[in-house]
Amino acid sequence: MIRAVLWDVDGTLAETERDGHLRAFNRAFEARGVPWRWSTQYYGELLAVPGGYERLMHDMRSREQAPAGARERAALARELHRLKNEHYAAIVRSGELPLRAGVAELLAECVGAGVRMGIVTTTSRGNVEALLGYHLGRHWAAHFGAVVSAAEAPRKKPDPQAYRVALAALQIAGEECAAIEDAPAGVLASIAAGVPVIVTRSQYFSAAHVPGARARGPSLGSVQGWTPAAACGGDRIGLKQIAAWCA
Ligand code: XBP
């Protein structure tokens, strides 16, 4: 049996990128009077750049309307990122970012079975607090032996720092855990930290190449469509199935 489940956040717990962060970025651009907007397709390309602030800086390199000076550009990116995270929290509070299928059930199964849990993300701490506070209540953090965000792990995935920090906090070896991720960068980070990983494909990474993942499939809420097949029975992906894939 595995001793801990390590959860990625964006794309894994909820479809936060298209329905949350992207909308929040565009609202921040509007609020700040910035003349550009990001399309759904373009944001998919920008996701190759890890980190919201870094994404803003990357995008501004090819924007004529962006400030020319490096210092002004960084200041604008910081302000837009802060505004984006405010809008993101408001979107979460409006109830428009539900947990993905099977997530609530697996969270509850871990609690019931005494399998420890960690949050392993490189998104901003406030975004984690907003999403988990909304869905699990204000004592959400009590369910997790480790909560690692950009505050604790500034080196973004695919760097394994976030996973290493979580393993140290849980005082557990990587091979005793299973990570749940949706994107190639997260898969690379978990594998580099020695944590077996399964992939629940999200909107933006539905066809991504994820070599090294123990299993990949459409959702924790379904036993159909997984490679290798989900052979442990039941109508959703549970701990027994995850342990079988990670053994
Ligand atoms: C997700 C990310 C983040 C979010 C935006 O990280 O790459 O950058 O897209 O959040 P993970 P910030 O897969 O580790 O959850 O704006 O706070 O960076």
Short mmCIF file of C-alpha atoms in Angstrom, two decimals, residues 62-198:
data_model
loop_
_atom_site.label_atom_id
_atom_site.label_comp_id
_atom_site.label_asym_id
_atom_site.label_seq_id
_atom_site.Cartn_x
_atom_site.Cartn_y
_atom_site.Cartn_z
CA SER A 62 6.94 40.29 -27.94
CA ARG A 63 4.45 43.11 -27.15
CA GLU A 64 5.14 46.50 -28.67
CA GLN A 65 2.74 48.13 -26.19
CA ALA A 66 4.68 46.78 -23.18
CA PRO A 67 7.00 49.13 -21.27
CA ALA A 68 10.44 49.27 -22.89
CA GLY A 69 12.50 49.41 -19.70
CA ALA A 70 13.25 46.16 -17.83
CA ARG A 71 12.40 47.65 -14.43
CA GLU A 72 9.03 49.08 -15.59
CA ARG A 73 8.19 45.81 -17.28
CA ALA A 74 8.92 43.78 -14.14
CA ALA A 75 6.85 46.21 -12.04
CA LEU A 76 3.91 45.90 -14.44
CA ALA A 77 4.20 42.09 -14.42
CA ARG A 78 4.21 42.05 -10.61
CA GLU A 79 1.14 44.26 -10.47
CA LEU A 80 -0.73 42.26 -13.12
CA HIS A 81 0.18 39.01 -11.35
CA ARG A 82 -1.13 40.30 -8.03
CA LEU A 83 -4.35 41.50 -9.69
CA LYS A 84 -4.67 38.17 -11.54
CA ASN A 85 -4.48 36.25 -8.28
CA GLU A 86 -7.19 38.49 -6.75
CA HIS A 87 -9.45 37.81 -9.70
CA TYR A 88 -8.61 34.11 -9.52
CA ALA A 89 -9.68 33.95 -5.88
CA ALA A 90 -12.94 35.72 -6.78
CA ILE A 91 -13.60 33.19 -9.55
CA VAL A 92 -12.98 30.32 -7.08
CA ARG A 93 -15.36 31.92 -4.55
CA SER A 94 -18.04 32.22 -7.23
CA GLY A 95 -18.10 28.41 -7.42
CA GLU A 96 -17.06 28.29 -11.07
CA LEU A 97 -14.06 25.97 -10.51
CA PRO A 98 -15.46 22.64 -9.31
CA LEU A 99 -13.17 19.79 -8.27
CA ARG A 100 -12.59 17.34 -11.10
CA ALA A 101 -14.49 14.06 -11.11
CA GLY A 102 -13.21 11.54 -8.57
CA VAL A 103 -11.07 14.05 -6.65
CA ALA A 104 -13.39 14.52 -3.66
CA GLU A 105 -13.86 10.75 -3.43
CA LEU A 106 -10.12 10.02 -3.45
CA LEU A 107 -9.46 12.77 -0.90
CA ALA A 108 -12.07 11.20 1.39
CA GLU A 109 -10.73 7.71 0.79
CA CYS A 110 -7.22 8.82 1.82
CA VAL A 111 -8.56 10.42 5.00
CA GLY A 112 -10.59 7.29 5.83
CA ALA A 113 -7.68 4.92 5.13
CA GLY A 114 -5.09 6.97 7.03
CA VAL A 115 -3.06 7.55 3.87
CA ARG A 116 -1.27 10.84 4.28
CA MET A 117 -1.54 13.61 1.72
CA GLY A 118 0.53 16.47 0.42
CA ILE A 119 -0.14 19.41 -1.87
CA VAL A 120 2.73 19.83 -4.31
CA THR A 121 2.35 22.82 -6.58
CA THR A 122 4.40 25.77 -7.72
CA THR A 123 1.40 28.08 -7.99
CA SER A 124 1.10 31.01 -5.54
CA ARG A 125 0.19 30.13 -1.95
CA GLY A 126 -2.92 32.32 -2.04
CA ASN A 127 -4.32 30.39 -5.00
CA VAL A 128 -3.97 27.10 -3.10
CA GLU A 129 -5.65 28.59 -0.03
CA ALA A 130 -8.51 29.96 -2.14
CA LEU A 131 -9.21 26.71 -3.99
CA LEU A 132 -8.85 24.28 -1.09
CA GLY A 133 -10.52 26.61 1.41
CA TYR A 134 -13.52 26.91 -0.88
CA HIS A 135 -13.87 23.17 -1.49
CA LEU A 136 -12.72 21.65 1.82
CA GLY A 137 -13.56 24.39 4.28
CA ARG A 138 -11.38 26.66 6.36
CA HIS A 139 -9.65 23.78 8.15
CA TRP A 140 -8.56 22.27 4.83
CA ALA A 141 -4.85 22.31 5.70
CA ALA A 142 -5.41 19.81 8.54
CA HIS A 143 -5.88 17.09 5.91
CA PHE A 144 -2.39 17.57 4.51
CA GLY A 145 0.93 16.68 6.09
CA ALA A 146 2.68 18.98 3.63
CA VAL A 147 1.47 22.00 1.67
CA VAL A 148 4.10 23.10 -0.81
CA SER A 149 3.49 26.11 -3.07
CA ALA A 150 5.67 28.73 -4.78
CA ALA A 151 6.32 30.19 -1.31
CA GLU A 152 8.09 27.00 -0.18
CA ALA A 153 9.45 25.94 -3.59
CA PRO A 154 10.32 28.94 -5.75
CA ARG A 155 11.95 26.76 -8.40
CA LYS A 156 9.04 25.87 -10.68
CA LYS A 157 8.29 22.40 -12.00
CA PRO A 158 9.89 20.58 -13.82
CA ASP A 159 12.44 21.29 -11.11
CA PRO A 160 11.87 18.61 -8.42
CA GLN A 161 12.23 21.10 -5.55
CA ALA A 162 8.50 21.13 -4.66
CA TYR A 163 8.44 17.32 -4.41
CA ARG A 164 11.65 17.20 -2.39
CA VAL A 165 10.30 19.77 0.07
CA ALA A 166 7.08 17.75 0.46
CA LEU A 167 8.96 14.47 1.03
CA ALA A 168 11.13 16.15 3.67
CA ALA A 169 8.05 17.58 5.43
CA LEU A 170 6.31 14.20 5.39
CA GLN A 171 9.56 12.40 6.31
CA ILE A 172 8.79 9.74 3.76
CA ALA A 173 10.63 8.19 0.80
CA GLY A 174 9.50 8.97 -2.75
CA GLU A 175 8.75 5.35 -3.60
CA GLU A 176 6.29 5.13 -0.69
CA CYS A 177 4.11 7.82 -2.34
CA ALA A 178 2.07 8.30 -5.47
CA ALA A 179 1.88 11.66 -7.22
CA ILE A 180 -1.14 12.76 -9.24
CA GLU A 181 -0.32 15.19 -12.02
CA ASP A 182 -1.78 16.43 -15.31
CA ALA A 183 1.13 18.01 -17.18
CA PRO A 184 4.56 16.97 -18.46
CA ALA A 185 6.44 19.43 -16.21
CA GLY A 186 4.83 17.94 -13.12
CA VAL A 187 5.56 14.40 -14.29
CA LEU A 188 9.22 15.28 -14.82
CA ALA A 189 9.40 16.91 -11.37
CA SER A 190 7.91 13.93 -9.54
CA ILE A 191 10.05 11.38 -11.37
CA ALA A 192 13.20 13.42 -10.68
CA ALA A 193 12.29 13.31 -6.97
CA GLY A 194 11.77 9.52 -7.11
CA VAL A 195 7.97 9.67 -6.74
CA PRO A 196 5.87 7.34 -8.98
CA VAL A 197 3.25 9.38 -10.82
CA ILE A 198 -0.11 8.83 -12.47
#
